[in-house]
Short mmCIF file of C-alpha atoms in Angstrom, two decimals:
data_model
loop_
_atom_site.label_atom_id
_atom_site.label_comp_id
_atom_site.label_asym_id
_atom_site.label_seq_id
_atom_site.Cartn_x
_atom_site.Cartn_y
_atom_site.Cartn_z
CA MET A 4 12.10 -24.36 -73.89
CA VAL A 5 9.54 -24.59 -71.20
CA VAL A 6 10.72 -23.59 -67.72
CA THR A 7 8.43 -25.05 -65.18
CA ILE A 8 8.53 -23.15 -61.74
CA THR A 9 6.92 -24.62 -58.50
CA PRO A 10 6.57 -23.08 -55.19
CA SER A 11 8.60 -24.23 -52.20
CA THR A 12 6.26 -23.87 -49.82
CA VAL A 13 2.76 -22.98 -49.46
CA GLU A 14 1.49 -20.63 -46.74
CA GLU A 15 -2.05 -19.89 -45.64
CA ARG A 16 -3.15 -17.05 -42.98
CA VAL A 17 -6.51 -16.70 -41.22
CA VAL A 18 -6.98 -13.34 -39.72
CA VAL A 19 -10.01 -13.08 -37.23
CA THR A 20 -10.92 -9.77 -36.04
CA ALA A 21 -13.78 -9.14 -33.42
CA GLU A 22 -14.74 -6.07 -31.46
CA THR A 23 -13.78 -6.12 -27.59
CA PRO A 24 -17.41 -6.73 -25.68
CA LEU A 25 -18.25 -3.90 -23.64
CA LEU A 26 -19.53 -6.14 -21.04
CA ASP A 27 -17.82 -9.78 -20.23
CA ARG A 28 -20.32 -11.85 -19.31
CA ARG A 29 -18.24 -14.68 -18.03
CA ASP A 30 -16.66 -12.55 -15.40
CA THR A 31 -18.90 -11.87 -12.23
CA GLY A 32 -16.65 -10.10 -9.99
CA THR A 33 -15.68 -6.67 -9.61
CA SER A 34 -11.61 -6.38 -8.72
CA THR A 35 -9.06 -3.45 -9.24
CA VAL A 36 -5.02 -4.08 -9.68
CA LEU A 37 -2.45 -1.80 -9.20
CA THR A 38 1.01 -2.27 -10.27
CA GLN A 39 4.01 -0.97 -8.75
CA ALA A 40 4.40 1.87 -11.52
CA GLU A 41 0.89 3.02 -10.24
CA ILE A 42 1.80 2.77 -6.23
CA THR A 43 4.82 4.84 -6.64
CA GLN A 44 3.89 7.30 -9.50
CA ILE A 45 0.06 8.48 -8.39
CA PRO A 46 0.05 11.27 -6.16
CA THR A 47 -1.54 9.66 -2.83
CA ALA A 48 -0.68 9.16 0.81
CA ARG A 49 1.75 6.32 1.18
CA ASP A 50 -0.80 4.28 3.29
CA PRO A 51 -3.00 1.27 2.48
CA TRP A 52 -6.01 2.82 3.43
CA ALA A 53 -5.21 6.08 1.18
CA VAL A 54 -5.13 3.89 -1.52
CA LEU A 55 -8.42 1.72 -0.57
CA SER A 56 -10.33 5.08 -0.80
CA THR A 57 -9.79 5.44 -4.29
CA ILE A 58 -11.15 2.05 -5.23
CA PRO A 59 -14.75 2.31 -6.77
CA GLY A 60 -17.30 1.18 -4.77
CA ILE A 61 -15.27 1.82 -1.29
CA MET A 62 -15.80 4.56 1.31
CA THR A 63 -13.35 5.47 4.09
CA ASP A 64 -14.01 7.57 7.00
CA ARG A 65 -11.02 9.87 7.02
CA THR A 66 -8.78 11.76 4.34
CA ASN A 67 -5.15 11.14 4.34
CA VAL A 68 -3.38 14.82 4.09
CA GLY A 69 0.43 14.53 3.52
CA GLY A 70 0.60 11.35 5.50
CA ASN A 71 -1.15 12.64 8.69
CA GLU A 72 -3.17 9.62 9.02
CA ALA A 73 -0.70 7.33 7.84
CA GLY A 74 -0.50 5.56 11.64
CA GLN A 75 -4.30 4.99 11.70
CA GLN A 76 -6.66 2.54 10.37
CA SER A 77 -9.52 4.09 8.34
CA ASN A 78 -12.88 2.40 8.85
CA TYR A 79 -14.36 1.51 5.68
CA VAL A 80 -17.68 0.22 4.01
CA GLY A 81 -18.05 -1.73 0.30
CA LYS A 82 -20.54 -3.29 -1.21
CA GLY A 83 -22.59 -5.23 1.17
CA ASP A 84 -20.08 -4.88 3.41
CA ASN A 85 -19.75 -2.88 6.46
CA GLY A 86 -15.77 -3.09 6.99
CA THR A 87 -16.12 -6.23 9.30
CA MET A 88 -16.26 -9.48 6.55
CA SER A 89 -12.98 -7.93 4.89
CA THR A 90 -9.98 -10.22 4.75
CA TRP A 91 -5.93 -9.05 4.44
CA VAL A 92 -3.72 -11.24 2.69
CA MET A 93 0.14 -10.63 1.83
CA ASP A 94 1.78 -13.43 -0.51
CA GLY A 95 -1.13 -15.96 -0.36
CA VAL A 96 -1.16 -15.71 3.80
CA GLU A 97 -4.04 -14.09 5.50
CA PHE A 98 -3.48 -11.81 8.12
CA THR A 99 -6.86 -10.55 9.16
CA ASP A 100 -6.91 -9.35 12.98
CA ASN A 101 -9.10 -12.07 14.65
CA ALA A 102 -9.53 -9.54 17.51
CA ALA A 103 -10.98 -6.66 15.35
CA LYS A 104 -13.29 -8.25 12.62
CA GLY A 105 -12.10 -6.84 8.99
CA ALA A 106 -8.84 -4.90 10.60
CA THR A 107 -5.21 -5.85 9.79
CA SER A 108 -3.32 -7.24 12.56
CA THR A 109 -0.15 -5.19 11.51
CA TYR A 110 0.92 -2.03 9.61
CA LEU A 111 2.57 -2.30 6.16
CA ASP A 112 5.23 -1.20 4.62
CA PHE A 113 4.25 0.58 1.48
CA ASN A 114 7.59 0.46 -0.05
CA SER A 115 7.49 -3.28 -0.22
CA PHE A 116 4.86 -3.67 -2.35
CA GLU A 117 5.22 -5.06 -6.10
CA GLU A 118 1.08 -5.11 -6.67
CA ILE A 119 -2.06 -4.67 -4.64
CA GLY A 120 -5.37 -6.29 -5.64
CA PHE A 121 -8.71 -5.56 -4.55
CA VAL A 122 -11.52 -7.59 -5.16
CA SER A 123 -14.79 -5.82 -4.13
CA GLY A 124 -17.48 -8.14 -5.38
CA GLY A 125 -18.23 -11.77 -6.89
CA ALA A 126 -14.83 -13.42 -5.26
CA ASP A 127 -13.72 -16.65 -5.52
CA VAL A 128 -15.09 -19.38 -3.37
CA ASP A 129 -11.90 -19.51 -1.79
CA GLN A 130 -12.26 -16.37 0.08
CA SER A 131 -13.69 -17.67 3.63
CA THR A 132 -15.75 -14.31 3.84
CA PRO A 133 -18.19 -12.16 1.47
CA GLY A 134 -16.58 -9.02 2.21
CA LEU A 135 -13.79 -6.97 0.27
CA ARG A 136 -10.42 -8.97 -0.11
CA MET A 137 -7.03 -7.00 -0.04
CA ASN A 138 -4.12 -9.13 -1.44
CA TYR A 139 -0.71 -7.51 -1.23
CA VAL A 140 2.31 -8.73 -3.32
CA THR A 141 5.54 -8.00 -1.92
CA LYS A 142 8.76 -7.44 -3.97
CA GLN A 143 11.41 -10.40 -4.66
CA GLY A 144 15.10 -10.78 -6.02
CA SER A 145 15.85 -10.95 -9.80
CA ASN A 146 19.27 -12.07 -11.46
CA ARG A 147 20.43 -8.35 -11.15
CA HIS A 148 21.24 -6.43 -8.02
CA THR A 149 18.82 -3.61 -7.69
CA GLY A 150 17.56 -1.43 -4.86
CA THR A 151 16.00 1.76 -3.77
CA MET A 152 16.14 4.64 -1.19
CA ARG A 153 13.89 7.39 -0.35
CA MET A 154 13.27 9.79 1.88
CA ILE A 155 9.73 12.00 2.38
CA PHE A 156 9.67 14.84 4.45
CA ALA A 157 6.87 17.53 5.52
CA ASP A 158 6.29 20.05 8.46
CA ALA A 159 4.29 22.93 9.50
CA ASP A 160 6.43 25.25 7.45
CA LEU A 161 5.09 23.28 4.17
CA GLN A 162 1.37 24.13 5.17
CA GLU A 163 -0.85 27.38 5.00
CA ASP A 164 -3.00 28.46 8.46
CA ILE A 165 -6.57 29.20 7.00
CA PRO A 166 -8.75 30.37 9.76
CA THR A 167 -12.36 30.79 9.03
CA PRO A 168 -14.65 33.61 10.16
CA ALA A 169 -17.09 31.49 11.70
CA ASN A 170 -14.21 29.74 13.40
CA PRO A 171 -11.09 31.76 13.69
CA GLU A 172 -9.17 29.47 16.15
CA TRP A 173 -6.43 32.27 16.71
CA VAL A 174 -4.71 32.06 20.01
CA VAL A 175 -2.33 34.31 21.47
CA ASP A 176 0.78 32.78 23.10
CA ALA A 177 2.98 33.79 25.96
CA GLY A 178 5.05 35.94 23.98
CA GLY A 179 1.67 37.82 22.44
CA ASP A 180 1.96 36.46 19.23
CA GLU A 181 -1.13 35.03 17.56
CA ASN A 182 -1.07 31.32 16.01
CA TYR A 183 -3.42 29.04 14.76
CA SER A 184 -4.72 26.32 17.14
CA GLY A 185 -6.35 24.07 14.72
CA ASP A 186 -5.15 20.71 13.43
CA GLY A 187 -2.06 20.29 11.43
CA ILE A 188 0.84 18.57 10.58
CA ASN A 189 4.14 19.12 13.11
CA GLU A 190 6.28 16.74 10.93
CA VAL A 191 6.13 13.77 8.81
CA PHE A 192 8.98 11.87 8.10
CA GLU A 193 9.62 8.57 6.38
CA LYS A 194 12.83 7.11 5.50
CA ASN A 195 13.03 3.59 3.55
CA PHE A 196 15.28 1.63 1.43
CA ASP A 197 15.08 -2.12 -0.06
CA ILE A 198 17.67 -4.44 -2.03
CA GLY A 199 17.41 -7.60 -3.98
CA GLY A 200 19.34 -9.88 -6.08
CA PRO A 201 20.53 -13.23 -6.99
CA ILE A 202 22.32 -15.75 -4.32
CA LEU A 203 22.45 -18.28 -6.94
CA LYS A 204 21.76 -17.23 -10.57
CA ASP A 205 18.59 -18.91 -12.04
CA LYS A 206 18.30 -20.70 -8.95
CA LEU A 207 17.93 -18.80 -5.57
CA TRP A 208 16.95 -14.79 -4.98
CA TYR A 209 17.03 -12.41 -1.81
CA TRP A 210 15.15 -9.12 -1.00
CA GLY A 211 15.13 -7.22 1.84
CA GLY A 212 13.43 -3.90 2.87
CA TYR A 213 13.06 -1.49 6.19
CA THR A 214 10.91 1.44 6.58
CA GLN A 215 10.46 4.28 9.60
CA ASN A 216 7.82 6.63 9.63
CA ASP A 217 7.70 9.35 11.81
CA ILE A 218 4.32 11.10 12.24
CA ASP A 219 3.80 14.14 14.87
CA PHE A 220 0.35 15.62 14.22
CA ASP A 221 -0.82 18.96 15.99
CA LYS A 222 -4.24 18.02 17.86
CA ALA A 223 -5.63 21.47 19.04
CA GLY A 224 -2.23 22.35 20.43
CA SER A 225 -1.70 18.97 21.66
CA SER A 226 0.89 16.75 19.89
CA ASP A 227 -0.20 13.51 18.62
CA THR A 228 3.17 11.06 17.59
CA THR A 229 3.05 7.70 15.74
CA LYS A 230 6.03 6.15 15.16
CA LEU A 231 6.16 2.90 12.52
CA GLN A 232 8.78 0.62 11.81
CA ASN A 233 8.63 -2.24 9.10
CA LEU A 234 10.93 -4.86 8.39
CA GLY A 235 10.81 -7.35 5.29
CA LEU A 236 12.94 -10.05 4.38
CA LYS A 237 12.23 -12.93 1.56
CA VAL A 238 14.17 -15.62 0.05
CA HIS A 239 12.87 -17.89 -3.15
CA GLY A 240 14.31 -20.11 -5.57
CA GLN A 241 13.13 -22.96 -7.63
CA ALA A 242 14.46 -26.58 -8.40
CA ASN A 243 13.59 -29.26 -10.64
CA GLY A 244 14.10 -26.89 -13.64
CA GLY A 245 11.49 -24.46 -12.43
CA ARG A 246 9.18 -27.09 -11.65
CA THR A 247 9.12 -26.81 -7.87
CA ASN A 248 9.39 -23.15 -6.29
CA TYR A 249 9.87 -22.45 -2.54
CA LYS A 250 9.86 -18.93 -0.57
CA VAL A 251 10.40 -17.86 2.66
CA PHE A 252 8.90 -14.53 3.67
CA TYR A 253 9.93 -12.79 7.34
CA SER A 254 7.74 -9.46 7.93
CA MET A 255 7.93 -7.65 11.26
CA GLY A 256 5.47 -4.47 11.83
CA ASP A 257 5.82 -2.06 15.00
CA LYS A 258 3.93 0.70 16.08
CA VAL A 259 4.31 3.12 19.01
CA LYS A 260 1.79 5.52 19.53
CA ALA A 261 1.48 8.75 22.00
CA GLY A 262 -1.18 11.28 22.38
CA ARG A 263 -4.18 9.38 21.14
CA GLY A 264 -7.32 11.43 21.49
CA ALA A 265 -5.74 14.57 22.58
CA SER A 266 -8.36 17.62 22.03
CA THR A 267 -8.96 21.03 23.42
CA THR A 268 -11.24 19.07 26.70
CA ARG A 269 -8.23 16.52 26.77
CA PRO A 270 -4.82 17.25 27.50
CA PRO A 271 -1.96 15.05 26.60
CA ALA A 272 -1.21 13.72 30.28
CA THR A 273 -5.00 12.02 29.83
CA THR A 274 -4.16 10.61 26.72
#
């Protein structure tokens, strides 16, 4: 007896392996993208300019320690850019300040970012200037209701006064106690929350967030205070089976500043 066995299917596999090149000759630009996990988990001051100082090829003019400079815009330079040719973009809309070249027209809610992208060279042709491009993508809702709430606090008791022998900067107050008269943090207190979720599942979603940041900085015995408030609201949806997408986004940034320029030769009344 002869039994003939025939295969039901014939399957062929082709496996191609190749080494990843150290240099991609098709990519002529330089860019850095930070995800939400990197934004929230890497220890840094919660400020766009503090993050900017970590980007290769970019140098800023100040160091944000514990949030003491979070209410001020840093000057910076990049590849072939002295800071006046930069563009700021949020959710595809440019908001560069027309009155101050290269600066932003508002302060930003650091808690609202889903992703931050920095293009420091070889930008696309749709960019209007040759300088640095900062692209901020804000959070949005999904089919699940989610939210976060955070408070960050620092005050003078959490830092050490370290006068140097060459510049001791010790003063004696009215009570006869010695105090350090150098710059330092009186208080930094940030409060924020956000929430997002579905309005119509698979069709329409919402997101909203609010942040308030109070910064009190001691400048040679004078108080330099900044109060930042940011509100963001977003509604986005899709129609025609996902072929049509739409988005409505509202952003409000408010800053109140007192004591700017205070120093040993400029008392608070003159700031």
